[in-house]
Tab-separated table of C-alpha atoms in Angstrom:
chain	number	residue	atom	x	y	z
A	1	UNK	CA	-11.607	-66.014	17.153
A	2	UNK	CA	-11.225	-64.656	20.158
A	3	UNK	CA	-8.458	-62.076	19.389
A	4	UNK	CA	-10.470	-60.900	16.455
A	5	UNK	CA	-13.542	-59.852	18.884
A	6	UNK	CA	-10.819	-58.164	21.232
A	7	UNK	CA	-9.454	-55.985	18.064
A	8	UNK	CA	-13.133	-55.415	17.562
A	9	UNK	CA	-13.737	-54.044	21.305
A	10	UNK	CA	-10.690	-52.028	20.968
A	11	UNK	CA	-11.661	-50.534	17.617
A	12	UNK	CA	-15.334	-49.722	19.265
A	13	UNK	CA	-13.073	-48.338	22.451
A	14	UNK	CA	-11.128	-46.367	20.513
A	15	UNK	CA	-14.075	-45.138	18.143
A	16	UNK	CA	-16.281	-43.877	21.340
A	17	UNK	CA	-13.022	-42.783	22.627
A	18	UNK	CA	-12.624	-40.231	19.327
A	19	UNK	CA	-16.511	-39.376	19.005
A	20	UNK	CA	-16.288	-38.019	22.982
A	21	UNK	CA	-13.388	-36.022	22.324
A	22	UNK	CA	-14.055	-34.645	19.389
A	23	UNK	CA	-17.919	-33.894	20.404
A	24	UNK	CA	-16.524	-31.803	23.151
A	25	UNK	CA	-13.933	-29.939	20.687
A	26	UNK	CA	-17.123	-29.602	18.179
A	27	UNK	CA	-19.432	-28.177	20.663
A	28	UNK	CA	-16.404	-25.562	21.955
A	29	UNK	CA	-15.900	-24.383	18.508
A	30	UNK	CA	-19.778	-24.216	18.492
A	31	UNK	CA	-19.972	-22.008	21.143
A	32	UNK	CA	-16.887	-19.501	20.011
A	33	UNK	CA	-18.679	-19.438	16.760
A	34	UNK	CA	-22.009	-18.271	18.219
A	35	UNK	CA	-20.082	-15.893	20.712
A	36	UNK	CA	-18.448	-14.684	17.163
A	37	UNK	CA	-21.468	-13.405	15.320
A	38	UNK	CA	-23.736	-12.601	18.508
A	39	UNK	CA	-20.932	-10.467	19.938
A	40	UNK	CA	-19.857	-9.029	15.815
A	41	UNK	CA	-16.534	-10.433	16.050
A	42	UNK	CA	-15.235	-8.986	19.303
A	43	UNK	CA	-15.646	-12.454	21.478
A	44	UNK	CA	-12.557	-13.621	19.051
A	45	UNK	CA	-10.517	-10.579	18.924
A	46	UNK	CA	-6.855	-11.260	19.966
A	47	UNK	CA	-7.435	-9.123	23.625
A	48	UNK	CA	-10.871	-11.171	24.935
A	49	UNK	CA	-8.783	-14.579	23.308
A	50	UNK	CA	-6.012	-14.121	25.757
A	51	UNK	CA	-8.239	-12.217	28.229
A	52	UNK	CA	-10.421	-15.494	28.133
A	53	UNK	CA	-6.949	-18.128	27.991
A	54	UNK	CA	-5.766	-16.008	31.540
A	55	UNK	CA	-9.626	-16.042	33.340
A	56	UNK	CA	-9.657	-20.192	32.672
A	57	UNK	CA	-6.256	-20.944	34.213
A	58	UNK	CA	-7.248	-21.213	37.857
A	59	UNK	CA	-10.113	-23.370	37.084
A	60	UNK	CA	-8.479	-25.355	34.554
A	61	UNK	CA	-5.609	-26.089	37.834
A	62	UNK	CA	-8.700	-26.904	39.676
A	63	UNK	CA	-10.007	-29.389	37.233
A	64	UNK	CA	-6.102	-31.066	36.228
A	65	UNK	CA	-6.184	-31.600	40.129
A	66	UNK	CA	-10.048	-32.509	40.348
A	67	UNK	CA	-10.148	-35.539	37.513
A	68	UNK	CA	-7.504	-37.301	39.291
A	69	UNK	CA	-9.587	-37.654	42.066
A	70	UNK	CA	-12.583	-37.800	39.954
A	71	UNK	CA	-11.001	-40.971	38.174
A	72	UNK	CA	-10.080	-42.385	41.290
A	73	UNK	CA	-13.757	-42.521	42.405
A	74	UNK	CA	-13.405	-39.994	44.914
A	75	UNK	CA	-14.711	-36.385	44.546
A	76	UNK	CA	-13.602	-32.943	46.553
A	77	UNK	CA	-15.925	-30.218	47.437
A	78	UNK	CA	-13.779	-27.886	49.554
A	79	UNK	CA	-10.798	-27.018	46.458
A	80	UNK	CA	-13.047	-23.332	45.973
A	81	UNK	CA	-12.608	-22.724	49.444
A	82	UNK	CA	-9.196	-24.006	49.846
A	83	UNK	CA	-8.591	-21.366	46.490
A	84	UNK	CA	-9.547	-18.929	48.597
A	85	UNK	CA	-8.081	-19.311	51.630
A	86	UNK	CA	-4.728	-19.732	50.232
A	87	UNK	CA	-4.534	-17.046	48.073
A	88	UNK	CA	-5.640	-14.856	51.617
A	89	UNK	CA	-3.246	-16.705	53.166
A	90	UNK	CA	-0.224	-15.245	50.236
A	91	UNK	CA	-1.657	-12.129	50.009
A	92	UNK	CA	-1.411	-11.930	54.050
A	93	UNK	CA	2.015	-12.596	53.763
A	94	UNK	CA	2.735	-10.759	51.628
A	95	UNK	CA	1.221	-6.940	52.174
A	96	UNK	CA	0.348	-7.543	56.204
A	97	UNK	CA	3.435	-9.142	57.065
A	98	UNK	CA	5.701	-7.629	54.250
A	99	UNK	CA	7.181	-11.315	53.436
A	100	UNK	CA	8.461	-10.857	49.917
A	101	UNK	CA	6.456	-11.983	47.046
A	102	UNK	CA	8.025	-15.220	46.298
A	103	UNK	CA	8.732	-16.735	49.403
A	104	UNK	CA	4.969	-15.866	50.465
A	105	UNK	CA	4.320	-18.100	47.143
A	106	UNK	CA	6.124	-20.980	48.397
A	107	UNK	CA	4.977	-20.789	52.000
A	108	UNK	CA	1.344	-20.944	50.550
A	109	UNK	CA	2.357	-23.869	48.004
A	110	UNK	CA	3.518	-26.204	51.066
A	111	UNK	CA	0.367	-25.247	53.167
A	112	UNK	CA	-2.109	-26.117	50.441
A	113	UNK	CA	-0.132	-29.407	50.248
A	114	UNK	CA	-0.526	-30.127	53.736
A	115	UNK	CA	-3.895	-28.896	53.751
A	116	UNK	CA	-4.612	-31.537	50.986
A	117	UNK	CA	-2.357	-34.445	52.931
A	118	UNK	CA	-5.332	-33.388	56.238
A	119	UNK	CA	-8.296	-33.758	53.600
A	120	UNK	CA	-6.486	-37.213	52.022
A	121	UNK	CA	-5.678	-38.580	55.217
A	122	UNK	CA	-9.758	-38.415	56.473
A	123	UNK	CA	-10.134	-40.104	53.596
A	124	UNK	CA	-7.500	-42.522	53.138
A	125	UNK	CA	-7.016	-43.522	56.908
A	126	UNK	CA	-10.236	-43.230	59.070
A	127	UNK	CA	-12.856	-44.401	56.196
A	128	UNK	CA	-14.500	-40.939	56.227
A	129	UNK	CA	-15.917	-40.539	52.402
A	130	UNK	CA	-14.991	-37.886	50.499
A	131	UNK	CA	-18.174	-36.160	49.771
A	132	UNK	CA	-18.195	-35.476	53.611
A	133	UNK	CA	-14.486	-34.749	54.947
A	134	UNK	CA	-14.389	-32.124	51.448
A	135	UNK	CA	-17.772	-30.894	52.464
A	136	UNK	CA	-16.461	-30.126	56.056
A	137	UNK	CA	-13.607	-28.926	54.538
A	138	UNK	CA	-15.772	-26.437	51.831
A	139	UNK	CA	-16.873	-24.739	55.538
A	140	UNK	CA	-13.991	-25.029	57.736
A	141	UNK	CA	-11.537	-23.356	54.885
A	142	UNK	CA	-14.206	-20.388	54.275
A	143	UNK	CA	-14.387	-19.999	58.113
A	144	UNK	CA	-10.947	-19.885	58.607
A	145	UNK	CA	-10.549	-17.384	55.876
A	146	UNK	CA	-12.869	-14.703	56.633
A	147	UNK	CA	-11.526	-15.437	60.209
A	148	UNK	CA	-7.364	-14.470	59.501
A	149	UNK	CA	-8.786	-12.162	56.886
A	150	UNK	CA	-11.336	-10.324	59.275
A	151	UNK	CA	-13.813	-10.181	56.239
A	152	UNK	CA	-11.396	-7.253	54.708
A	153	UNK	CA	-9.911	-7.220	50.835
A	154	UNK	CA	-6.052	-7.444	51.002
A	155	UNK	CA	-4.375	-5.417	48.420
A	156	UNK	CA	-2.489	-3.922	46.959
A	157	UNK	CA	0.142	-7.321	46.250
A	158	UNK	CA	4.013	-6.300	45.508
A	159	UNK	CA	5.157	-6.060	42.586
A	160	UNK	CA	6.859	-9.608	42.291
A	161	UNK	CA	3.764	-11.671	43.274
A	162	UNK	CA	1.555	-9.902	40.676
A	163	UNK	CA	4.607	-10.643	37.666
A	164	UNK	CA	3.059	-13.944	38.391
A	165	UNK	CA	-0.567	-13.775	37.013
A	166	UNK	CA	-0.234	-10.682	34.971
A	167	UNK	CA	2.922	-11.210	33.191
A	168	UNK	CA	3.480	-11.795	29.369
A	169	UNK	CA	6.159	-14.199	27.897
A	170	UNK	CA	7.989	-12.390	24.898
A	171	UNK	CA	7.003	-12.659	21.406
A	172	UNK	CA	10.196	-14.104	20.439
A	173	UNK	CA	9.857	-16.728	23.621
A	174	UNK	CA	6.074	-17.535	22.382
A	175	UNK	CA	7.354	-18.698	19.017
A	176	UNK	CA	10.134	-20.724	20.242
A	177	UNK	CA	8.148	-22.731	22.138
A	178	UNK	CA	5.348	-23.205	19.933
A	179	UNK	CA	8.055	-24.564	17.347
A	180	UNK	CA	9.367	-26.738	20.331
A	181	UNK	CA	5.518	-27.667	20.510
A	182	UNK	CA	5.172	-28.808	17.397
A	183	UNK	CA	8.641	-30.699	17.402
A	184	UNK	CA	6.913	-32.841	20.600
A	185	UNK	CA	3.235	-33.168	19.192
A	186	UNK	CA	5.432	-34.960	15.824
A	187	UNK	CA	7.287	-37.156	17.723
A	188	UNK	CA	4.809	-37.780	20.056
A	189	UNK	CA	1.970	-39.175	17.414
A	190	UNK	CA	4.891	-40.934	15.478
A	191	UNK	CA	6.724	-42.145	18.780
A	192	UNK	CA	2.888	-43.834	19.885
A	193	UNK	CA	2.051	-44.870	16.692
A	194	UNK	CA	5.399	-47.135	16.483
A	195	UNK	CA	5.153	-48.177	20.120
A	196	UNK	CA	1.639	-49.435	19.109
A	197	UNK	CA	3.061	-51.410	16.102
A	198	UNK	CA	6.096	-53.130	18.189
A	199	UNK	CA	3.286	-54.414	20.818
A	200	UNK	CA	0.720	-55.449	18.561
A	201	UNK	CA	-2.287	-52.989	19.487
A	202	UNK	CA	-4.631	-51.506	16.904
A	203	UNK	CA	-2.654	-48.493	15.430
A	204	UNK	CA	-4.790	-46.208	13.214
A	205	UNK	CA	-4.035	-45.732	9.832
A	206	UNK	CA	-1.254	-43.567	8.494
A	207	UNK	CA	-3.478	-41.061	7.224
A	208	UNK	CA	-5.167	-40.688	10.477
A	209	UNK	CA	-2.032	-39.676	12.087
A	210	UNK	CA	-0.814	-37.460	9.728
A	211	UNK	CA	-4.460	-35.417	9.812
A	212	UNK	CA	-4.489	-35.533	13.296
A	213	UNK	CA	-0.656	-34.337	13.413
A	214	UNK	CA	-2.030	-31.717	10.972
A	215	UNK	CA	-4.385	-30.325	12.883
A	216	UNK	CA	-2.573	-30.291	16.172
A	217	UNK	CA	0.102	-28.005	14.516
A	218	UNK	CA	-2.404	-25.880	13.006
A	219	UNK	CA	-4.026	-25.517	16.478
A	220	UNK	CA	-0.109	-24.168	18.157
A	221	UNK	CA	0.555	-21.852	14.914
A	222	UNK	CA	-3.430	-19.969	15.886
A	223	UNK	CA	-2.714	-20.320	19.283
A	224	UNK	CA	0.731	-18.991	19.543
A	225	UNK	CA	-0.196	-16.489	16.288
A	226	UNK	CA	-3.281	-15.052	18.360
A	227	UNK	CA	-1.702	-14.604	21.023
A	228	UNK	CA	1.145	-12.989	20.018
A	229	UNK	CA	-0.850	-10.162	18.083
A	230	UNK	CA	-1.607	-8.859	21.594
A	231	UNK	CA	1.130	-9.115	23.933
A	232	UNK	CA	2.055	-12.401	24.180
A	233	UNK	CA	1.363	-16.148	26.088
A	234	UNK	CA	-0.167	-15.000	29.393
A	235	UNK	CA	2.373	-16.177	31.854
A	236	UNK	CA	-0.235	-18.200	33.957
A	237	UNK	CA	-1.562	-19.865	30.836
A	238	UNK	CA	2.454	-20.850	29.936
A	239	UNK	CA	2.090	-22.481	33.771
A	240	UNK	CA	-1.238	-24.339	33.076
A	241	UNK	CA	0.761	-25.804	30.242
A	242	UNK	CA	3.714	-26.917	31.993
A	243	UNK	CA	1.302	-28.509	34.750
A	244	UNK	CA	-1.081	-30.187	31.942
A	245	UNK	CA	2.049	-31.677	30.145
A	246	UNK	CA	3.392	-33.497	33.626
A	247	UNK	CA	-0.062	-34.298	34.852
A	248	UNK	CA	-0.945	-36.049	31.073
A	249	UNK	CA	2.418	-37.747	31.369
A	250	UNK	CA	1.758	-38.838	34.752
A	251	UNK	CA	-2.106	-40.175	34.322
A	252	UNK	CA	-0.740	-42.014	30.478
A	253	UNK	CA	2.234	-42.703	30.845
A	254	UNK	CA	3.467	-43.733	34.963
A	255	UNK	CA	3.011	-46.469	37.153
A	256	UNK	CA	1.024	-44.248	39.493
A	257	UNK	CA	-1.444	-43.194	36.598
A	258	UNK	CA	-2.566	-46.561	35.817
A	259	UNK	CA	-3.095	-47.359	39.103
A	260	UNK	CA	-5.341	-44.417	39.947
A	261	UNK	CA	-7.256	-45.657	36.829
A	262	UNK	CA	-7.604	-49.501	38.456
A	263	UNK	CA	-8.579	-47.558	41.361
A	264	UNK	CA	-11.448	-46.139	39.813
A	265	UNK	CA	-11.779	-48.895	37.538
A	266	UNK	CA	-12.373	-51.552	40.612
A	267	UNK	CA	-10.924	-50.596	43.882
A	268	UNK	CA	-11.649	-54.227	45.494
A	269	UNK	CA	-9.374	-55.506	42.535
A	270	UNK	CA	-6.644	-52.959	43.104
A	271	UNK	CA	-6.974	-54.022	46.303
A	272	UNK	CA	-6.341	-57.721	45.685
A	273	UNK	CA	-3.474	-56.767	42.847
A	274	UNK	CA	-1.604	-55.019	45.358
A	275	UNK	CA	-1.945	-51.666	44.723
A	276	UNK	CA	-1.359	-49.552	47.986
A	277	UNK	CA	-5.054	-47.856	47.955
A	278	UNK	CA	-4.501	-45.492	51.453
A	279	UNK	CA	-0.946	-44.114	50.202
A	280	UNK	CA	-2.322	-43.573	46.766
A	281	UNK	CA	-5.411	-41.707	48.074
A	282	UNK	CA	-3.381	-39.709	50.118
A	283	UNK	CA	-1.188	-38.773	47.288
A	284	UNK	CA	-4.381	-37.517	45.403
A	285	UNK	CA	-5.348	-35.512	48.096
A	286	UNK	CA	-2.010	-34.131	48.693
A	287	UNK	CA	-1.529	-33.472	44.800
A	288	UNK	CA	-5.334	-31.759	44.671
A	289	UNK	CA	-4.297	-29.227	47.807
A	290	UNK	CA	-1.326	-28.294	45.851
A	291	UNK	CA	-2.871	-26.970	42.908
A	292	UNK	CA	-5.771	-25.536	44.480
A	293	UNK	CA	-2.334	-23.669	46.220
A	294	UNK	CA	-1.420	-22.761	42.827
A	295	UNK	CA	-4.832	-21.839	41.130
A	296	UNK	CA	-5.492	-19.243	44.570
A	297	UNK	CA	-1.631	-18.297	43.948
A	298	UNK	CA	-2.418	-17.054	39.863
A	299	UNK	CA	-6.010	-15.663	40.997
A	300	UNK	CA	-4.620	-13.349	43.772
A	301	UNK	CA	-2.219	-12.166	41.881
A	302	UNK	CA	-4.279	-11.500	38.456
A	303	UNK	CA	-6.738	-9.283	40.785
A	304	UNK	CA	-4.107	-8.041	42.812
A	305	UNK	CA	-6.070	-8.377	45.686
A	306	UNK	CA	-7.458	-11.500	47.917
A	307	UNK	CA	-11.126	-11.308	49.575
A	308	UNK	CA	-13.722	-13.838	51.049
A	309	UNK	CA	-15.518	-14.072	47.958
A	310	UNK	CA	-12.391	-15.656	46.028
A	311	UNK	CA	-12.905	-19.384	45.166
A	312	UNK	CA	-16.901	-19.280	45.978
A	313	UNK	CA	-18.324	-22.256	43.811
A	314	UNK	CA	-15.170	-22.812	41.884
A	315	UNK	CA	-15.326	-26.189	42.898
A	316	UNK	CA	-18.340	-26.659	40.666
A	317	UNK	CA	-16.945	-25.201	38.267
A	318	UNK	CA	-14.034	-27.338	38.487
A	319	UNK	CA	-16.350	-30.398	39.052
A	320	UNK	CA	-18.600	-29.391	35.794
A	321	UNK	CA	-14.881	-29.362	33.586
A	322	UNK	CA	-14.475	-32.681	34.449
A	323	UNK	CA	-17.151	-34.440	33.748
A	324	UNK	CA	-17.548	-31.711	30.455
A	325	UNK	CA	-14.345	-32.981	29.529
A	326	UNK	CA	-15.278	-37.053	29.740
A	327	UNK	CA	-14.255	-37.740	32.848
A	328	UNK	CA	-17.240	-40.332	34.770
A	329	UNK	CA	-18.169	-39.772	38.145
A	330	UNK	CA	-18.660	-43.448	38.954
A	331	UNK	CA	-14.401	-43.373	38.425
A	332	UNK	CA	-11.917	-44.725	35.587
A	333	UNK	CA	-12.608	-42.310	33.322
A	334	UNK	CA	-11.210	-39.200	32.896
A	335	UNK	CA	-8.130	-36.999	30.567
A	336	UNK	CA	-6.195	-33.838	32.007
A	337	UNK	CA	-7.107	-32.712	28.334
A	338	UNK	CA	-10.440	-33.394	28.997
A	339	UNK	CA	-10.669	-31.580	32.114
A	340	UNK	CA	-8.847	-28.268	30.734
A	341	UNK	CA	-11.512	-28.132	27.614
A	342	UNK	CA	-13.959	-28.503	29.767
A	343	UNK	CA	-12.672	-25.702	31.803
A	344	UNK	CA	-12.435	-23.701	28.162
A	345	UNK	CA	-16.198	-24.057	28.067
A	346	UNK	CA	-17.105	-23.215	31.107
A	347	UNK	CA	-15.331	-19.936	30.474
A	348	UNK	CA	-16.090	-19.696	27.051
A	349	UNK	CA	-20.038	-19.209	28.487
A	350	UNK	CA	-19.283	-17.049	31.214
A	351	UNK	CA	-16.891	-14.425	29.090
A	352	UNK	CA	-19.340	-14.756	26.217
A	353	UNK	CA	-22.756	-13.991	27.980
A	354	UNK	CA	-20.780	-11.090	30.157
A	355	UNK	CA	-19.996	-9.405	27.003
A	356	UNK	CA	-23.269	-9.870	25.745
A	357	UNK	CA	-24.279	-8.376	29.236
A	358	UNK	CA	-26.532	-11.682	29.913
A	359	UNK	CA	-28.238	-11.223	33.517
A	360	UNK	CA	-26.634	-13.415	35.508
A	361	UNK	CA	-28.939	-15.946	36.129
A	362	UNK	CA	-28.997	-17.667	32.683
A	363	UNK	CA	-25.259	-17.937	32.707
A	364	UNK	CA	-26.162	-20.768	35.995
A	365	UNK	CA	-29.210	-22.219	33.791
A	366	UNK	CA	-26.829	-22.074	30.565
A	367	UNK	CA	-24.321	-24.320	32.517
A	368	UNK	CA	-26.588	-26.030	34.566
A	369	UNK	CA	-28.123	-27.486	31.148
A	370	UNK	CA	-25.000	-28.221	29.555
A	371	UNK	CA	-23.561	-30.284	32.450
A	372	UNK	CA	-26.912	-32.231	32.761
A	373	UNK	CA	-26.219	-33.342	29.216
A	374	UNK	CA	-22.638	-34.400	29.567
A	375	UNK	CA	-23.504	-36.802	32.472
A	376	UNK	CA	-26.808	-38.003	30.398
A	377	UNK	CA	-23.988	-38.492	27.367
A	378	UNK	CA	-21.693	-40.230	29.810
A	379	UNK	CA	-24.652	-42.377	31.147
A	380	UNK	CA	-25.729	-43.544	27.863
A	381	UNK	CA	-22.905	-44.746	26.261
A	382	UNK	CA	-21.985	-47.018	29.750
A	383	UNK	CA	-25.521	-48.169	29.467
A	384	UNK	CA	-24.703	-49.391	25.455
A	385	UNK	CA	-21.112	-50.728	26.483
């Protein structure tokens, strides 16, 4: 009796699961399909398609950083300032001081780390909550930049640091790894469905699998096709892909993912399980400073230039992916893929009303009003559960 009302919870789990994800993936084709016949076709022309893939990347680093903490309970406000300072901080390097383009990279990479180990360790350490030390943080990163920067746009970047965010992989490259894509999404589905079957856990049916298998290689042959028309994968969106296939594998399929989740989940039973809550904290922290390193790193070098106004409310946007994407603000919920779609909206809007030359202002109320309705969405089905 009582495992048949478990298989039920799971199949009700798993069905809410499925009708959140694929809601969000209905509502972005929804919006590329209005964007399609309000703009006559040009909003998916090959150019805007990649145009739009290269704009989302830092915020899409932003959010696969954010919805770790996010799931962990915890929240960051200063990760649009910390964008910004550290791609000031490369592009001082790297045209005031003449430090060569990839070295200034790394130098910035280990000082948003450490920046985020300072911001975990408030946290973690002295009991300070988040909301505040990342608030404090959101000022004392914007200070600091328009401080070192003396309120002046740095530019023009060397040659090597802008290969980063304006580069093209080959055609020939873009195919091989889209077939390499579609050898892992295969195995992948096939590889989880057996695992599933050797424990015992409710497995979908075979069908299932083999449309959703369809449909995943469908989605690399447009993507990789698209892209390829113009002038290949954008570089920085080949590096969000890299970092959202280690930070999926980490959050599904690690030790440390599952017990960020229990974090969120119930930290006073993490707690009593064992789980090291300061270290892992920290770790968060640390992880989140990196990639806002990375995210300033691509935007820098896509402008060619760094200013003051870099990073200004990209943590909201970042934030706004997140909980687009599923992820709960009350912690324990939350997907990288999530988190990157719901970056995909967010830009989705922004590149679609520009081209429609939208005053600015309804582009905030536009975004505003969607992100009201994801947390309503999210609120409602925890209520029924």
């Amino acid at each position: 009796m009582a495992d048949s009302e478990n298989k039920e919870i799971n199949k009700k789990r798993g069905f809410n699961f499925d009708l959140k994800t694929y809601t969000m993936i209905i509502a972005l084709l929804s919006i590329w399909v209005i964007f399609f016949i309000t703009t006559k076709g040009d909003f998916l022309t090959p150019r805007n398609f990649s145009n739009l893939l290269r704009q989302m990347s830092s915020t899409a680093i932003l959010a696969t950083g954010m919805v770790f903490v996010i799931i962990a309970g915890q929240i960051d406000l200063s990760v649009g300032s910390l964008l910004g300072l550290l791609g000031g901080i490369a592009a001082i390097l790297n045209v005031w001081l003449n430090v060569d383009g990839i070295l200034s990279i790394l130098i910035t990479l280990l000082i948003g780390l450490l920046l985020g180990i300072w911001n975990g360790w408030w946290v973690a350490y002295k009991k300070v909550p988040s909301f505040i030390v990342t608030l404090a943080g959101m000022l004392l990163f914007r200070g600091i930049l328009i401080g070192i920067s003396k309120g002046l746009t740095i530019a023009p970047l060397s040659a090597d640091f802008q290969f980063v965010g304006q580069a093209y992989l080959t055609k020939p490259i873009g195919y091989i790894l889209g077939i390499l894509a579609i050898i892992a999404t295969v195995y992948g589905v096939l590889n989880g469905r057996k695992s599933k079957i050797k424990y015992g856990l409710d497995t979908p049916s075979l069908s299932i699998d083999i449309l959703k298998i369809v449909g995943l290689v469908l989605l690399i042959v447009v993507f990789v096709g698209v892209l390829n028309i113009y002038q290949g994968i954008p570089l920085p969106v080949f590096i969000l892909a890299l970092i959202a296939l280690v930070f999926s594998y980490i959050a599904s399929r690690t030790v440390f993912g599952r017990r960020v989740y229990a974090l969120g989940g119930n930290i006073e039973a993490a707690k009593l399980s064992g789980i090291d809550v300061k270290k892992i904290t920290l770790i968060l922290f640390a992880i989140n400073g990196l990639l806002a390193a990375v995210a300033g790193v691509l935007l820098a070098s896509r402008l060619n230039a760094a200013s003051v106004a870099a990073g200004q409310n990209a943590e909201l946007d970042a934030i706004a992916a997140c909980v687009i994407g599923g992820a709960s603000l009350m912690g324990g919920v939350g997907t990288v893929g999530g988190a990157i779609i719901g970056a995909l909206v967010m830009a989705s809007i922004d590149n679609g009303m520009s081209m429609l030359n939208t005053p600015p202002f309804w582009q905030y109320v536009v975004k505003g009003l969607i992100l009201l309705i994801a947390v309503w969405i999210d609120m409602e089905s925890k209520n029924k559960e």
